[in-house]
Amino acid sequence: MPETDAPSDIPSGGTSDVVRREIAEVHAVASRTSNAVSTLASSLKDVVVRQEKLERGLNLSSFVAYIIFTALLAGGFFLLYRSRAGQLVAERDAAVRGRDEALAEAQAARREVATRDQAARKAYDFWQLIVAGKRNDAIARYPEMVGEKLTPTEEQVFKDAVAKARAELVDQGFAAGVEAFKGEQWKRAAGEMKKALSFEDDGPRAAQMRYYYGVALVKQGDYQEAARQLDLALAGGAERTVGNDARFHLATALEILKQPDRARAEYLRFADAHPQNNLAWPARRRAAEITQRYSSGKPTNQP
């Protein structure tokens, strides 16, 4: 570069001062610039540090938020699982109960069918007894049928059939017993009446049968059973229907059984109630004999 001449109006000694001042100014400007740059760098560093702290805070907050979100999501899924699992368990238990109930109902139905089939077979066999006229067998088997699974119609038909069979057997036995009684066939009469009483042991006709049965037993010497049967006959009104001499025969049995007080009372009750009866006088005589016999202290076994 071509050299230039210094201005002629500036002394050479002053050139150094100017240069120094300019250098000083430049140096001052450089210092200020350097300080400004340092300040800017420091500020920038602070900004960067704060930014890093902010980012770390944001990252930590995000991580914490992520953890919380994950925990909430996991908790939600767990609660959903628990709820669904509980529902499934309840549905399973309900299904098991339903299955068990269905099995129980099926077993009950099978038992019901088996019971009904058995009852049907027994009902058929029982009906055959009725059709064949086997009244004794039908009556003996009837208690078994009462506990069976019968239809209402079967129950009523069998009940009526057994009642009819009983009535027929009672009619038959009563008629045969009366016929034997009139023929003084005491053993046969007692047997027929006893058999008839096994089918009908209560009511007016039973009282009549007990009269014939009791008298037949007196004639055979079975005084204990005779007294029992005649007591029942009198209680049932047989004295007013078929046997006005029932009390006389009762007194006879009681006398033999050594019950003198009651025997004497029954003799007198009979004689007072039926004074026209042929046995009224013998009854009074026997009552007097009992009084005399026991008052003298000499009891006897003979009426």
PDB file of N, CA and C in Angstrom, residues 9-97:
ATOM      1  N   ASP A   9      -0.245  19.813   9.301  1.00  0.00           N
ATOM      2  CA  ASP A   9      -0.598  20.700  10.393  1.00  0.00           C
ATOM      3  C   ASP A   9      -0.550  20.002  11.709  1.00  0.00           C
ATOM      4  N   ILE A  10      -0.277  18.604  11.774  1.00  0.00           N
ATOM      5  CA  ILE A  10      -0.200  17.844  13.031  1.00  0.00           C
ATOM      6  C   ILE A  10       1.244  17.595  13.312  1.00  0.00           C
ATOM      7  N   PRO A  11       1.671  18.026  14.442  1.00  0.00           N
ATOM      8  CA  PRO A  11       3.082  17.823  14.721  1.00  0.00           C
ATOM      9  C   PRO A  11       3.325  16.376  14.955  1.00  0.00           C
ATOM     10  N   SER A  12       4.503  15.963  14.733  1.00  0.00           N
ATOM     11  CA  SER A  12       4.877  14.545  14.847  1.00  0.00           C
ATOM     12  C   SER A  12       4.792  14.072  16.270  1.00  0.00           C
ATOM     13  N   GLY A  13       5.083  14.900  17.172  1.00  0.00           N
ATOM     14  CA  GLY A  13       4.970  14.479  18.582  1.00  0.00           C
ATOM     15  C   GLY A  13       3.537  14.215  18.992  1.00  0.00           C
ATOM     16  N   GLY A  14       2.642  14.916  18.374  1.00  0.00           N
ATOM     17  CA  GLY A  14       1.224  14.729  18.748  1.00  0.00           C
ATOM     18  C   GLY A  14       0.635  13.479  18.152  1.00  0.00           C
ATOM     19  N   THR A  15       1.274  12.941  17.175  1.00  0.00           N
ATOM     20  CA  THR A  15       0.734  11.736  16.524  1.00  0.00           C
ATOM     21  C   THR A  15       0.688  10.578  17.485  1.00  0.00           C
ATOM     22  N   SER A  16       1.654  10.431  18.275  1.00  0.00           N
ATOM     23  CA  SER A  16       1.707   9.304  19.249  1.00  0.00           C
ATOM     24  C   SER A  16       0.585   9.417  20.267  1.00  0.00           C
ATOM     25  N   ASP A  17       0.349  10.671  20.695  1.00  0.00           N
ATOM     26  CA  ASP A  17      -0.730  10.840  21.685  1.00  0.00           C
ATOM     27  C   ASP A  17      -2.065  10.476  21.101  1.00  0.00           C
ATOM     28  N   VAL A  18      -2.224  10.901  19.844  1.00  0.00           N
ATOM     29  CA  VAL A  18      -3.516  10.588  19.211  1.00  0.00           C
ATOM     30  C   VAL A  18      -3.689   9.091  19.071  1.00  0.00           C
ATOM     31  N   VAL A  19      -2.618   8.504  18.648  1.00  0.00           N
ATOM     32  CA  VAL A  19      -2.664   7.044  18.451  1.00  0.00           C
ATOM     33  C   VAL A  19      -2.958   6.351  19.772  1.00  0.00           C
ATOM     34  N   ARG A  20      -2.291   6.856  20.804  1.00  0.00           N
ATOM     35  CA  ARG A  20      -2.531   6.239  22.121  1.00  0.00           C
ATOM     36  C   ARG A  20      -3.977   6.430  22.561  1.00  0.00           C
ATOM     37  N   ARG A  21      -4.489   7.668  22.305  1.00  0.00           N
ATOM     38  CA  ARG A  21      -5.882   7.888  22.696  1.00  0.00           C
ATOM     39  C   ARG A  21      -6.827   6.976  21.907  1.00  0.00           C
ATOM     40  N   GLU A  22      -6.535   6.850  20.649  1.00  0.00           N
ATOM     41  CA  GLU A  22      -7.396   5.991  19.826  1.00  0.00           C
ATOM     42  C   GLU A  22      -7.308   4.539  20.283  1.00  0.00           C
ATOM     43  N   ILE A  23      -6.078   4.182  20.595  1.00  0.00           N
ATOM     44  CA  ILE A  23      -5.884   2.783  21.079  1.00  0.00           C
ATOM     45  C   ILE A  23      -6.618   2.602  22.394  1.00  0.00           C
ATOM     46  N   ALA A  24      -6.514   3.646  23.238  1.00  0.00           N
ATOM     47  CA  ALA A  24      -7.197   3.551  24.536  1.00  0.00           C
ATOM     48  C   ALA A  24      -8.703   3.477  24.340  1.00  0.00           C
ATOM     49  N   GLU A  25      -9.161   4.283  23.385  1.00  0.00           N
ATOM     50  CA  GLU A  25     -10.608   4.247  23.133  1.00  0.00           C
ATOM     51  C   GLU A  25     -11.014   2.877  22.597  1.00  0.00           C
ATOM     52  N   VAL A  26     -10.146   2.426  21.635  1.00  0.00           N
ATOM     53  CA  VAL A  26     -10.460   1.113  21.067  1.00  0.00           C
ATOM     54  C   VAL A  26     -10.438   0.049  22.159  1.00  0.00           C
ATOM     55  N   HIS A  27      -9.406   0.209  23.038  1.00  0.00           N
ATOM     56  CA  HIS A  27      -9.293  -0.768  24.120  1.00  0.00           C
ATOM     57  C   HIS A  27     -10.496  -0.673  25.043  1.00  0.00           C
ATOM     58  N   ALA A  28     -10.939   0.579  25.302  1.00  0.00           N
ATOM     59  CA  ALA A  28     -12.111   0.754  26.166  1.00  0.00           C
ATOM     60  C   ALA A  28     -13.346   0.151  25.530  1.00  0.00           C
ATOM     61  N   VAL A  29     -13.443   0.434  24.203  1.00  0.00           N
ATOM     62  CA  VAL A  29     -14.609  -0.150  23.499  1.00  0.00           C
ATOM     63  C   VAL A  29     -14.545  -1.668  23.540  1.00  0.00           C
ATOM     64  N   ALA A  30     -13.334  -2.179  23.345  1.00  0.00           N
ATOM     65  CA  ALA A  30     -13.167  -3.648  23.361  1.00  0.00           C
ATOM     66  C   ALA A  30     -13.505  -4.190  24.740  1.00  0.00           C
ATOM     67  N   SER A  31     -13.046  -3.434  25.762  1.00  0.00           N
ATOM     68  CA  SER A  31     -13.344  -3.886  27.145  1.00  0.00           C
ATOM     69  C   SER A  31     -14.860  -3.887  27.396  1.00  0.00           C
ATOM     70  N   ARG A  32     -15.471  -2.755  26.944  1.00  0.00           N
ATOM     71  CA  ARG A  32     -16.915  -2.712  27.150  1.00  0.00           C
ATOM     72  C   ARG A  32     -17.630  -3.850  26.385  1.00  0.00           C
ATOM     73  N   THR A  33     -17.074  -4.034  25.153  1.00  0.00           N
ATOM     74  CA  THR A  33     -17.677  -5.111  24.340  1.00  0.00           C
ATOM     75  C   THR A  33     -17.487  -6.460  25.011  1.00  0.00           C
ATOM     76  N   SER A  34     -16.232  -6.642  25.537  1.00  0.00           N
ATOM     77  CA  SER A  34     -15.934  -7.917  26.220  1.00  0.00           C
ATOM     78  C   SER A  34     -16.806  -8.086  27.450  1.00  0.00           C
ATOM     79  N   ASN A  35     -16.965  -6.984  28.188  1.00  0.00           N
ATOM     80  CA  ASN A  35     -17.835  -7.070  29.382  1.00  0.00           C
ATOM     81  C   ASN A  35     -19.279  -7.360  28.988  1.00  0.00           C
ATOM     82  N   ALA A  36     -19.687  -6.695  27.886  1.00  0.00           N
ATOM     83  CA  ALA A  36     -21.055  -6.927  27.431  1.00  0.00           C
ATOM     84  C   ALA A  36     -21.252  -8.389  27.013  1.00  0.00           C
ATOM     85  N   VAL A  37     -20.173  -8.845  26.289  1.00  0.00           N
ATOM     86  CA  VAL A  37     -20.249 -10.255  25.841  1.00  0.00           C
ATOM     87  C   VAL A  37     -20.268 -11.181  27.048  1.00  0.00           C
ATOM     88  N   SER A  38     -19.435 -10.860  28.047  1.00  0.00           N
ATOM     89  CA  SER A  38     -19.380 -11.706  29.264  1.00  0.00           C
ATOM     90  C   SER A  38     -20.735 -11.689  29.982  1.00  0.00           C
ATOM     91  N   THR A  39     -21.277 -10.457  30.059  1.00  0.00           N
ATOM     92  CA  THR A  39     -22.592 -10.348  30.712  1.00  0.00           C
ATOM     93  C   THR A  39     -23.643 -11.126  29.952  1.00  0.00           C
ATOM     94  N   LEU A  40     -23.553 -10.978  28.590  1.00  0.00           N
ATOM     95  CA  LEU A  40     -24.515 -11.704  27.776  1.00  0.00           C
ATOM     96  C   LEU A  40     -24.342 -13.204  27.933  1.00  0.00           C
ATOM     97  N   ALA A  41     -23.058 -13.612  27.978  1.00  0.00           N
ATOM     98  CA  ALA A  41     -22.787 -15.054  28.135  1.00  0.00           C
ATOM     99  C   ALA A  41     -23.298 -15.552  29.476  1.00  0.00           C
ATOM    100  N   SER A  42     -23.064 -14.710  30.509  1.00  0.00           N
ATOM    101  CA  SER A  42     -23.535 -15.111  31.842  1.00  0.00           C
ATOM    102  C   SER A  42     -25.063 -15.195  31.871  1.00  0.00           C
ATOM    103  N   SER A  43     -25.676 -14.178  31.246  1.00  0.00           N
ATOM    104  CA  SER A  43     -27.144 -14.194  31.203  1.00  0.00           C
ATOM    105  C   SER A  43     -27.647 -15.409  30.432  1.00  0.00           C
ATOM    106  N   LEU A  44     -26.927 -15.658  29.298  1.00  0.00           N
ATOM    107  CA  LEU A  44     -27.331 -16.818  28.494  1.00  0.00           C
ATOM    108  C   LEU A  44     -27.166 -18.116  29.263  1.00  0.00           C
ATOM    109  N   LYS A  45     -26.028 -18.141  30.046  1.00  0.00           N
ATOM    110  CA  LYS A  45     -25.793 -19.341  30.852  1.00  0.00           C
ATOM    111  C   LYS A  45     -26.897 -19.515  31.885  1.00  0.00           C
ATOM    112  N   ASP A  46     -27.283 -18.372  32.502  1.00  0.00           N
ATOM    113  CA  ASP A  46     -28.371 -18.454  33.480  1.00  0.00           C
ATOM    114  C   ASP A  46     -29.665 -18.927  32.833  1.00  0.00           C
ATOM    115  N   VAL A  47     -29.893 -18.378  31.607  1.00  0.00           N
ATOM    116  CA  VAL A  47     -31.103 -18.793  30.893  1.00  0.00           C
ATOM    117  C   VAL A  47     -31.074 -20.287  30.590  1.00  0.00           C
ATOM    118  N   VAL A  48     -29.853 -20.728  30.131  1.00  0.00           N
ATOM    119  CA  VAL A  48     -29.717 -22.161  29.809  1.00  0.00           C
ATOM    120  C   VAL A  48     -29.929 -23.019  31.049  1.00  0.00           C
ATOM    121  N   VAL A  49     -29.315 -22.555  32.191  1.00  0.00           N
ATOM    122  CA  VAL A  49     -29.465 -23.311  33.441  1.00  0.00           C
ATOM    123  C   VAL A  49     -30.932 -23.382  33.861  1.00  0.00           C
ATOM    124  N   ARG A  50     -31.564 -22.165  33.784  1.00  0.00           N
ATOM    125  CA  ARG A  50     -32.989 -22.165  34.150  1.00  0.00           C
ATOM    126  C   ARG A  50     -33.811 -23.058  33.212  1.00  0.00           C
ATOM    127  N   GLN A  51     -33.427 -22.996  31.908  1.00  0.00           N
ATOM    128  CA  GLN A  51     -34.147 -23.822  30.937  1.00  0.00           C
ATOM    129  C   GLN A  51     -33.966 -25.306  31.231  1.00  0.00           C
ATOM    130  N   GLU A  52     -32.695 -25.624  31.613  1.00  0.00           N
ATOM    131  CA  GLU A  52     -32.442 -27.027  31.938  1.00  0.00           C
ATOM    132  C   GLU A  52     -33.210 -27.448  33.172  1.00  0.00           C
ATOM    133  N   LYS A  53     -33.231 -26.535  34.198  1.00  0.00           N
ATOM    134  CA  LYS A  53     -34.005 -26.860  35.393  1.00  0.00           C
ATOM    135  C   LYS A  53     -35.484 -27.008  35.060  1.00  0.00           C
ATOM    136  N   LEU A  54     -35.952 -26.082  34.202  1.00  0.00           N
ATOM    137  CA  LEU A  54     -37.362 -26.158  33.811  1.00  0.00           C
ATOM    138  C   LEU A  54     -37.662 -27.455  33.069  1.00  0.00           C
ATOM    139  N   GLU A  55     -36.721 -27.801  32.166  1.00  0.00           N
ATOM    140  CA  GLU A  55     -36.923 -29.037  31.411  1.00  0.00           C
ATOM    141  C   GLU A  55     -36.886 -30.248  32.329  1.00  0.00           C
ATOM    142  N   ARG A  56     -35.891 -30.182  33.313  1.00  0.00           N
ATOM    143  CA  ARG A  56     -35.842 -31.305  34.249  1.00  0.00           C
ATOM    144  C   ARG A  56     -37.128 -31.386  35.075  1.00  0.00           C
ATOM    145  N   GLY A  57     -37.628 -30.207  35.481  1.00  0.00           N
ATOM    146  CA  GLY A  57     -38.894 -30.183  36.229  1.00  0.00           C
ATOM    147  C   GLY A  57     -40.051 -30.713  35.400  1.00  0.00           C
ATOM    148  N   LEU A  58     -40.014 -30.225  34.118  1.00  0.00           N
ATOM    149  CA  LEU A  58     -41.071 -30.719  33.231  1.00  0.00           C
ATOM    150  C   LEU A  58     -40.958 -32.212  33.009  1.00  0.00           C
ATOM    151  N   ASN A  59     -39.713 -32.652  32.836  1.00  0.00           N
ATOM    152  CA  ASN A  59     -39.525 -34.096  32.639  1.00  0.00           C
ATOM    153  C   ASN A  59     -39.959 -34.873  33.874  1.00  0.00           C
ATOM    154  N   LEU A  60     -39.589 -34.360  35.089  1.00  0.00           N
ATOM    155  CA  LEU A  60     -39.984 -35.029  36.323  1.00  0.00           C
ATOM    156  C   LEU A  60     -41.503 -35.030  36.480  1.00  0.00           C
ATOM    157  N   SER A  61     -42.108 -33.848  36.177  1.00  0.00           N
ATOM    158  CA  SER A  61     -43.568 -33.756  36.272  1.00  0.00           C
ATOM    159  C   SER A  61     -44.233 -34.712  35.292  1.00  0.00           C
ATOM    160  N   SER A  62     -43.628 -34.749  34.084  1.00  0.00           N
ATOM    161  CA  SER A  62     -44.196 -35.665  33.088  1.00  0.00           C
ATOM    162  C   SER A  62     -44.060 -37.110  33.540  1.00  0.00           C
ATOM    163  N   PHE A  63     -42.892 -37.430  34.149  1.00  0.00           N
ATOM    164  CA  PHE A  63     -42.672 -38.802  34.620  1.00  0.00           C
ATOM    165  C   PHE A  63     -43.646 -39.148  35.745  1.00  0.00           C
ATOM    166  N   VAL A  64     -43.764 -38.155  36.667  1.00  0.00           N
ATOM    167  CA  VAL A  64     -44.702 -38.384  37.774  1.00  0.00           C
ATOM    168  C   VAL A  64     -46.124 -38.526  37.239  1.00  0.00           C
ATOM    169  N   ALA A  65     -46.464 -37.637  36.283  1.00  0.00           N
ATOM    170  CA  ALA A  65     -47.806 -37.721  35.688  1.00  0.00           C
ATOM    171  C   ALA A  65     -47.999 -39.056  34.985  1.00  0.00           C
ATOM    172  N   TYR A  66     -46.914 -39.497  34.322  1.00  0.00           N
ATOM    173  CA  TYR A  66     -46.996 -40.805  33.634  1.00  0.00           C
ATOM    174  C   TYR A  66     -47.202 -41.937  34.638  1.00  0.00           C
ATOM    175  N   ILE A  67     -46.426 -41.840  35.745  1.00  0.00           N
ATOM    176  CA  ILE A  67     -46.574 -42.877  36.772  1.00  0.00           C
ATOM    177  C   ILE A  67     -47.988 -42.867  37.333  1.00  0.00           C
ATOM    178  N   ILE A  68     -48.480 -41.655  37.636  1.00  0.00           N
ATOM    179  CA  ILE A  68     -49.849 -41.554  38.184  1.00  0.00           C
ATOM    180  C   ILE A  68     -50.876 -42.074  37.197  1.00  0.00           C
ATOM    181  N   PHE A  69     -50.688 -41.662  35.932  1.00  0.00           N
ATOM    182  CA  PHE A  69     -51.613 -42.126  34.895  1.00  0.00           C
ATOM    183  C   PHE A  69     -51.569 -43.643  34.771  1.00  0.00           C
ATOM    184  N   THR A  70     -50.337 -44.165  34.781  1.00  0.00           N
ATOM    185  CA  THR A  70     -50.194 -45.622  34.684  1.00  0.00           C
ATOM    186  C   THR A  70     -50.842 -46.315  35.873  1.00  0.00           C
ATOM    187  N   ALA A  71     -50.629 -45.742  37.081  1.00  0.00           N
ATOM    188  CA  ALA A  71     -51.230 -46.339  38.280  1.00  0.00           C
ATOM    189  C   ALA A  71     -52.752 -46.279  38.209  1.00  0.00           C
ATOM    190  N   LEU A  72     -53.262 -45.093  37.793  1.00  0.00           N
ATOM    191  CA  LEU A  72     -54.707 -44.978  37.672  1.00  0.00           C
ATOM    192  C   LEU A  72     -55.262 -45.948  36.642  1.00  0.00           C
ATOM    193  N   LEU A  73     -54.551 -46.047  35.494  1.00  0.00           N
ATOM    194  CA  LEU A  73     -54.999 -46.951  34.448  1.00  0.00           C
ATOM    195  C   LEU A  73     -54.967 -48.397  34.931  1.00  0.00           C
ATOM    196  N   ALA A  74     -53.861 -48.759  35.628  1.00  0.00           N
ATOM    197  CA  ALA A  74     -53.758 -50.121  36.158  1.00  0.00           C
ATOM    198  C   ALA A  74     -54.846 -50.377  37.195  1.00  0.00           C
ATOM    199  N   GLY A  75     -55.085 -49.359  38.071  1.00  0.00           N
ATOM    200  CA  GLY A  75     -56.146 -49.506  39.060  1.00  0.00           C
ATOM    201  C   GLY A  75     -57.507 -49.671  38.412  1.00  0.00           C
ATOM    202  N   GLY A  76     -57.743 -48.893  37.349  1.00  0.00           N
ATOM    203  CA  GLY A  76     -59.009 -49.011  36.639  1.00  0.00           C
ATOM    204  C   GLY A  76     -59.187 -50.389  36.029  1.00  0.00           C
ATOM    205  N   PHE A  77     -58.096 -50.859  35.390  1.00  0.00           N
ATOM    206  CA  PHE A  77     -58.167 -52.197  34.806  1.00  0.00           C
ATOM    207  C   PHE A  77     -58.355 -53.256  35.881  1.00  0.00           C
ATOM    208  N   PHE A  78     -57.698 -53.057  37.044  1.00  0.00           N
ATOM    209  CA  PHE A  78     -57.824 -54.023  38.134  1.00  0.00           C
ATOM    210  C   PHE A  78     -59.253 -54.055  38.673  1.00  0.00           C
ATOM    211  N   LEU A  79     -59.809 -52.844  38.876  1.00  0.00           N
ATOM    212  CA  LEU A  79     -61.193 -52.780  39.347  1.00  0.00           C
ATOM    213  C   LEU A  79     -62.146 -53.391  38.328  1.00  0.00           C
ATOM    214  N   LEU A  80     -61.896 -53.108  37.054  1.00  0.00           N
ATOM    215  CA  LEU A  80     -62.729 -53.696  36.007  1.00  0.00           C
ATOM    216  C   LEU A  80     -62.612 -55.214  36.017  1.00  0.00           C
ATOM    217  N   TYR A  81     -61.353 -55.676  36.203  1.00  0.00           N
ATOM    218  CA  TYR A  81     -61.125 -57.117  36.254  1.00  0.00           C
ATOM    219  C   TYR A  81     -61.846 -57.741  37.448  1.00  0.00           C
ATOM    220  N   ARG A  82     -61.699 -57.056  38.618  1.00  0.00           N
ATOM    221  CA  ARG A  82     -62.361 -57.579  39.809  1.00  0.00           C
ATOM    222  C   ARG A  82     -63.871 -57.632  39.613  1.00  0.00           C
ATOM    223  N   SER A  83     -64.418 -56.556  39.047  1.00  0.00           N
ATOM    224  CA  SER A  83     -65.851 -56.512  38.834  1.00  0.00           C
ATOM    225  C   SER A  83     -66.306 -57.600  37.871  1.00  0.00           C
ATOM    226  N   ARG A  84     -65.575 -57.704  36.772  1.00  0.00           N
ATOM    227  CA  ARG A  84     -65.930 -58.714  35.779  1.00  0.00           C
ATOM    228  C   ARG A  84     -65.716 -60.126  36.308  1.00  0.00           C
ATOM    229  N   ALA A  85     -64.599 -60.292  37.058  1.00  0.00           N
ATOM    230  CA  ALA A  85     -64.321 -61.609  37.631  1.00  0.00           C
ATOM    231  C   ALA A  85     -65.403 -61.988  38.633  1.00  0.00           C
ATOM    232  N   GLY A  86     -65.811 -61.020  39.491  1.00  0.00           N
ATOM    233  CA  GLY A  86     -66.881 -61.298  40.443  1.00  0.00           C
ATOM    234  C   GLY A  86     -68.178 -61.663  39.746  1.00  0.00           C
ATOM    235  N   GLN A  87     -68.471 -60.947  38.664  1.00  0.00           N
ATOM    236  CA  GLN A  87     -69.681 -61.240  37.907  1.00  0.00           C
ATOM    237  C   GLN A  87     -69.612 -62.639  37.294  1.00  0.00           C
ATOM    238  N   LEU A  88     -68.427 -62.965  36.749  1.00  0.00           N
ATOM    239  CA  LEU A  88     -68.265 -64.287  36.146  1.00  0.00           C
ATOM    240  C   LEU A  88     -68.387 -65.389  37.191  1.00  0.00           C
ATOM    241  N   VAL A  89     -67.801 -65.140  38.387  1.00  0.00           N
ATOM    242  CA  VAL A  89     -67.903 -66.126  39.464  1.00  0.00           C
ATOM    243  C   VAL A  89     -69.366 -66.304  39.879  1.00  0.00           C
ATOM    244  N   ALA A  90     -70.079 -65.161  40.002  1.00  0.00           N
ATOM    245  CA  ALA A  90     -71.493 -65.233  40.365  1.00  0.00           C
ATOM    246  C   ALA A  90     -72.291 -65.993  39.295  1.00  0.00           C
ATOM    247  N   GLU A  91     -71.977 -65.704  38.010  1.00  0.00           N
ATOM    248  CA  GLU A  91     -72.667 -66.406  36.940  1.00  0.00           C
ATOM    249  C   GLU A  91     -72.335 -67.893  36.955  1.00  0.00           C
ATOM    250  N   ARG A  92     -71.067 -68.190  37.258  1.00  0.00           N
ATOM    251  CA  ARG A  92     -70.684 -69.603  37.337  1.00  0.00           C
ATOM    252  C   ARG A  92     -71.417 -70.304  38.472  1.00  0.00           C
ATOM    253  N   ASP A  93     -71.456 -69.655  39.653  1.00  0.00           N
ATOM    254  CA  ASP A  93     -72.150 -70.253  40.792  1.00  0.00           C
ATOM    255  C   ASP A  93     -73.635 -70.438  40.485  1.00  0.00           C
ATOM    256  N   ALA A  94     -74.226 -69.422  39.827  1.00  0.00           N
ATOM    257  CA  ALA A  94     -75.632 -69.545  39.461  1.00  0.00           C
ATOM    258  C   ALA A  94     -75.846 -70.698  38.476  1.00  0.00           C
ATOM    259  N   ALA A  95     -74.902 -70.825  37.534  1.00  0.00           N
ATOM    260  CA  ALA A  95     -75.008 -71.925  36.577  1.00  0.00           C
ATOM    261  C   ALA A  95     -74.881 -73.273  37.271  1.00  0.00           C
ATOM    262  N   VAL A  96     -73.961 -73.364  38.253  1.00  0.00           N
ATOM    263  CA  VAL A  96     -73.779 -74.615  39.000  1.00  0.00           C
ATOM    264  C   VAL A  96     -75.043 -74.947  39.789  1.00  0.00           C
ATOM    265  N   ARG A  97     -75.599 -73.893  40.447  1.00  0.00           N
ATOM    266  CA  ARG A  97     -76.832 -74.128  41.184  1.00  0.00           C
ATOM    267  C   ARG A  97     -77.964 -74.556  40.255  1.00  0.00           C
TER     268      ARG A  97
END
